[in-house]
Short mmCIF file of C-alpha atoms in Angstrom, two decimals:
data_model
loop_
_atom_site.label_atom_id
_atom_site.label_comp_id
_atom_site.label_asym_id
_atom_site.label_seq_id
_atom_site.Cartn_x
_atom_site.Cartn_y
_atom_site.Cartn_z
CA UNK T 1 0.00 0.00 0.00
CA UNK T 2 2.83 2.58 0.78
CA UNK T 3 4.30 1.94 -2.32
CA UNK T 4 0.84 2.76 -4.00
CA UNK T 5 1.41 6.04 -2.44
CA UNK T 6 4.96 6.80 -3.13
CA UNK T 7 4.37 6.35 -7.00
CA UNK T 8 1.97 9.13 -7.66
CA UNK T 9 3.85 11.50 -5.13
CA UNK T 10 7.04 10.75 -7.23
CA UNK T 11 5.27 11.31 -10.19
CA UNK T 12 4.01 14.64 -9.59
CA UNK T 13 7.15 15.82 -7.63
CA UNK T 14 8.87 15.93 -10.68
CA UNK T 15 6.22 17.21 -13.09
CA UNK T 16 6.95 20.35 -10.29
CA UNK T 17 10.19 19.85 -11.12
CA UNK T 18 9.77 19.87 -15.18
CA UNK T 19 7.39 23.08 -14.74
CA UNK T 20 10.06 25.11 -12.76
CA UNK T 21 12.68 24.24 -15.09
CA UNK T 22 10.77 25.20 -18.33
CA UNK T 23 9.64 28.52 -16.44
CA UNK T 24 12.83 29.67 -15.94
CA UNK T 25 14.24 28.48 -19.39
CA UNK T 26 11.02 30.92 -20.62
CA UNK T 27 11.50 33.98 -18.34
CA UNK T 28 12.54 36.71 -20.45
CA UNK T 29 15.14 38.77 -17.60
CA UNK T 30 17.18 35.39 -17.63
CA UNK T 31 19.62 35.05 -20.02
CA UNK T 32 21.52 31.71 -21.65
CA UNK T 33 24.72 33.38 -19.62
CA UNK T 34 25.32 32.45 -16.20
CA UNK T 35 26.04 35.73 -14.06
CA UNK T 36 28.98 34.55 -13.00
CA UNK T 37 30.46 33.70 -16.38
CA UNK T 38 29.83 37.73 -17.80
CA UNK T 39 32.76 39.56 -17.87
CA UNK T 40 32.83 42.98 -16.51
CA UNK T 41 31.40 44.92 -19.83
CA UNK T 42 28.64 42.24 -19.96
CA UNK T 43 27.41 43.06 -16.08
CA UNK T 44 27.53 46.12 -16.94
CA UNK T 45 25.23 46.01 -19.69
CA UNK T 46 23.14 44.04 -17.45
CA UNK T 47 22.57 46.53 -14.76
CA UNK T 48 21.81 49.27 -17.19
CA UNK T 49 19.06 47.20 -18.93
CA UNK T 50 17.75 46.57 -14.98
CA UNK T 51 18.13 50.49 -14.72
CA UNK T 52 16.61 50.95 -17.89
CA UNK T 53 13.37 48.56 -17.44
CA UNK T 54 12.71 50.65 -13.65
CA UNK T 55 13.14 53.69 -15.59
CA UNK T 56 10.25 52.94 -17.95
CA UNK T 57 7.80 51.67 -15.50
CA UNK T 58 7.99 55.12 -14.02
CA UNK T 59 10.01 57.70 -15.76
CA UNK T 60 8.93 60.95 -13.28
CA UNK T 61 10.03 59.38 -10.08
CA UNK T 62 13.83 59.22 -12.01
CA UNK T 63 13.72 62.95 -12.98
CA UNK T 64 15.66 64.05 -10.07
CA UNK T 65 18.01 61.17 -10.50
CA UNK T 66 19.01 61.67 -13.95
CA UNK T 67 18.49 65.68 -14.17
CA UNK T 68 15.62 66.30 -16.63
CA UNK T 69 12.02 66.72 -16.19
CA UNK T 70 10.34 63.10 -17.58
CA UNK T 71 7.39 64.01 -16.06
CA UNK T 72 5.94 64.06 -19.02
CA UNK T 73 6.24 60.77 -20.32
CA UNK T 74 4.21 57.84 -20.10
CA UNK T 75 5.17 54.68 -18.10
CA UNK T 76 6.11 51.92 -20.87
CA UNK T 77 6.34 47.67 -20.94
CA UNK T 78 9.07 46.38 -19.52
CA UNK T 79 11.95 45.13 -21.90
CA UNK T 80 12.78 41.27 -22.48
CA UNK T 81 16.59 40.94 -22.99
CA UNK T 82 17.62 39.15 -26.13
CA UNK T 83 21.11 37.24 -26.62
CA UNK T 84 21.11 38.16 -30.05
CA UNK T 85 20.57 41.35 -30.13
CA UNK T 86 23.20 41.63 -26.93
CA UNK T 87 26.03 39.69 -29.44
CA UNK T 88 25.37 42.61 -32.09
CA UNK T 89 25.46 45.02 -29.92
CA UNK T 90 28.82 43.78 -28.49
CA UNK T 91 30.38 43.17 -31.93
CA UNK T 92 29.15 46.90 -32.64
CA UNK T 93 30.73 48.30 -29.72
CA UNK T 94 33.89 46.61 -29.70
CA UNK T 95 33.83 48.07 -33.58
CA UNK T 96 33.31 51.20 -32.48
CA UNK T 97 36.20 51.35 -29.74
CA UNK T 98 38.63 49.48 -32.31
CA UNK T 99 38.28 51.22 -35.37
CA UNK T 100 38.04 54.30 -33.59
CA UNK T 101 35.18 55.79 -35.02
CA UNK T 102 31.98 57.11 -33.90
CA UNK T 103 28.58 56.56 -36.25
CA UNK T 104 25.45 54.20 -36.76
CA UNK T 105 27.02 53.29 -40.58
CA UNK T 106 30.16 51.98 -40.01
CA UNK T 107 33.29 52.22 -42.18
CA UNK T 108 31.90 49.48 -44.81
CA UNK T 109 28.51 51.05 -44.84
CA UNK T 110 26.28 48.92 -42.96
CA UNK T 111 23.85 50.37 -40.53
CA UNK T 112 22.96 48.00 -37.14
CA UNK T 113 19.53 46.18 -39.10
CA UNK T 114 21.62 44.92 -41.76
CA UNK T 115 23.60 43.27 -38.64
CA UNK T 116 20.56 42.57 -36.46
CA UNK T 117 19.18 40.38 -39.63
CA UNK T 118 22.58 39.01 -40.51
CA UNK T 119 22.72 37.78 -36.83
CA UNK T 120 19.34 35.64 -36.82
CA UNK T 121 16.93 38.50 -35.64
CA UNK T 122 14.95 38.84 -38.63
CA UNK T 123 13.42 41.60 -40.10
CA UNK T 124 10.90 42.81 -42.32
CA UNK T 125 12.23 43.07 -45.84
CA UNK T 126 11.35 46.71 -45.92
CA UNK T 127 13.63 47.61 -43.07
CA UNK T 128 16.92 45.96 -45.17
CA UNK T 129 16.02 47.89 -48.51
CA UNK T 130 19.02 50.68 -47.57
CA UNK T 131 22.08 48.59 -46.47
CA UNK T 132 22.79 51.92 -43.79
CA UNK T 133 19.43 51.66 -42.15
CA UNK T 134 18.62 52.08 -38.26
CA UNK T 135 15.87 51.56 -36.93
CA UNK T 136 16.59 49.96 -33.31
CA UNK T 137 20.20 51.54 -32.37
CA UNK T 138 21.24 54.22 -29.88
CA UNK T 139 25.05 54.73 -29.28
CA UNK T 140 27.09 56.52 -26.44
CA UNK T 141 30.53 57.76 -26.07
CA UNK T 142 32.10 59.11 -23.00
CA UNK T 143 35.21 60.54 -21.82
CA UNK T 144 35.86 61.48 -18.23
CA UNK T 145 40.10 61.00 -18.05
CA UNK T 146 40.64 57.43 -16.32
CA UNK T 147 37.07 56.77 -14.97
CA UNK T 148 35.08 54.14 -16.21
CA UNK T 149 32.10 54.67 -17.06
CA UNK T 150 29.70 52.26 -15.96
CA UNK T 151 26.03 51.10 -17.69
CA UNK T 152 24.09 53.29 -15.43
CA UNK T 153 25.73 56.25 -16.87
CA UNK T 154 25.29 54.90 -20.33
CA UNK T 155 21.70 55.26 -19.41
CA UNK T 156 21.53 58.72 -18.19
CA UNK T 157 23.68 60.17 -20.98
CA UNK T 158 21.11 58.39 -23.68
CA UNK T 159 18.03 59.68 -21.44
CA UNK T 160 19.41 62.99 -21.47
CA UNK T 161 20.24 63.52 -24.87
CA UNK T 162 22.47 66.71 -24.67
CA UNK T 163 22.83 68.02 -27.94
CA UNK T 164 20.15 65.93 -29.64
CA UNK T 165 17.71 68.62 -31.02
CA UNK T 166 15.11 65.91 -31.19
CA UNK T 167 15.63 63.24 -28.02
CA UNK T 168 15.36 60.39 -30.60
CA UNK T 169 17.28 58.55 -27.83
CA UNK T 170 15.44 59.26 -24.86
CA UNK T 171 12.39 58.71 -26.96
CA UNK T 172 13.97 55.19 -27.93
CA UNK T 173 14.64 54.12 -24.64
CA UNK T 174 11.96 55.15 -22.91
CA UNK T 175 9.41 54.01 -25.89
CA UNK T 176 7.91 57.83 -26.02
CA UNK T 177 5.40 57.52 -29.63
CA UNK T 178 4.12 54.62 -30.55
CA UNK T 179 7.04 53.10 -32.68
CA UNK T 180 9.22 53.17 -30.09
CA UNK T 181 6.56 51.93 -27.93
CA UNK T 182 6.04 49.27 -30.28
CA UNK T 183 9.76 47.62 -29.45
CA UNK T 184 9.75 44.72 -27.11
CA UNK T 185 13.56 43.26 -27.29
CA UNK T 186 17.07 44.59 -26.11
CA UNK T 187 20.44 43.78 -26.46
CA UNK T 188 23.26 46.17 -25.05
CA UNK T 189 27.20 46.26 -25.63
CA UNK T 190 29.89 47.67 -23.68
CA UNK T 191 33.59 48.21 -25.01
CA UNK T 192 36.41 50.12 -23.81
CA UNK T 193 39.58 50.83 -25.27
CA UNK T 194 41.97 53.09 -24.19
CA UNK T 195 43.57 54.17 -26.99
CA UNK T 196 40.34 55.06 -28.48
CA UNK T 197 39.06 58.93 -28.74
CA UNK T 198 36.18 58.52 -26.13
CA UNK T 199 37.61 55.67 -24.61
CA UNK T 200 34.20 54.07 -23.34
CA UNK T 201 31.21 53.14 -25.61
CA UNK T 202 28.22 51.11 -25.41
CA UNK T 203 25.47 49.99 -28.24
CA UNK T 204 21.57 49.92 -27.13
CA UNK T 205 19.49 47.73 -29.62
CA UNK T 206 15.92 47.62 -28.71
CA UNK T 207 14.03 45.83 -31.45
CA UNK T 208 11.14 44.19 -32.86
CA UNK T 209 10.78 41.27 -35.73
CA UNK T 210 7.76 43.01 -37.42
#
């Protein structure tokens, strides 16, 4: 009789098991990394797409924080990180820190969607009809002598937007119209370089397939 009883227990502890596992293989904040195999660029990026997603569920409560008024804009969906897009981003990054240049076509004039596709994360054919298009990057640069400058900063200079008559970053990352809105995926990259003009860069892809 006890053995009656064991069976079905067995049975459904690991159909607990089974769910759990597939739960976590589905949650989009995990990542097929393990946080302890990132290097230091890649934990970076990590905590400024953390930073990022608390950002857009409420903008105004960061306005202090970050130094302009966001008061204005509306609280968005949270971002789902995306390996793919993060190994673009990196490859773009570490471009932009080698080859020492600063643009979203780079030297062999390819904007980030002909990359994004190339990589797996397909696109509409429309978006790939200009070879330089971008439609899902933002880029930063900094410069501050021998400080690093970490993800979170990445963040704020992007939000910011000094310089950028129009705020097509801030309105990237913080999904203000409704085709930024529309983008549900990210991917970030972090490079440094030293002997680099700005030293520090990082690549923000956030993306959609149609």
């Amino acid at each position: 009789m006890l053995n009656k009883i064991k069976y079905p227990l067995l049975i459904i502890f690991l159909s607990l098991i089974w769910i759990s596992c597939n739960e976590n293989k589905n949650n989009p904040v995990n990542t097929n990394n393990n946080n302890n195999k990132l290097d230091s660029n890649q934990k970076e990026s990590r905590s400024a797409f953390e930073y990022l997603n608390l950002i857009r569920q409420n903008p105004n409560s960061y306005s202090a924080e970050i130094g302009v008024d966001l008061s204005t804009i509306l609280p968005q969906a949270i971002l789902k990180w995306n390996d793919t897009l993060e190994k673009v981003a990196i490859t773009k990054a570490n471009d932009l820190a080698n080859r020492n240049y600063f643009a979203h076509v780079d030297p062999d004039g390819f904007g980030i969607n002909y990359y994004v596709n190339k990589a797996g994360y397909t696109l509409l054919p429309n978006w790939l009809t200009d070879p330089k298009a971008n439609n899902f990057e933002s880029l930063a640069a900094a410069y501050k002598g021998s400080i690093v400058i970490s993800g979170k900063d990445f963040i704020k200079q992007l939000i910011v937007d000094d310089g950028v008559p129009d705020l097509g970053h801030r309105k990237h990352l913080l999904g203000v119209g409704s085709w930024f809105a529309s983008l549900v995926d990210i991917g970030i990259g972090i490079a440094r370089n030293p002997n680099s003009n700005y030293k520090n860069y990082m690549c923000l892809i956030i993306a959609k397939h149609n």
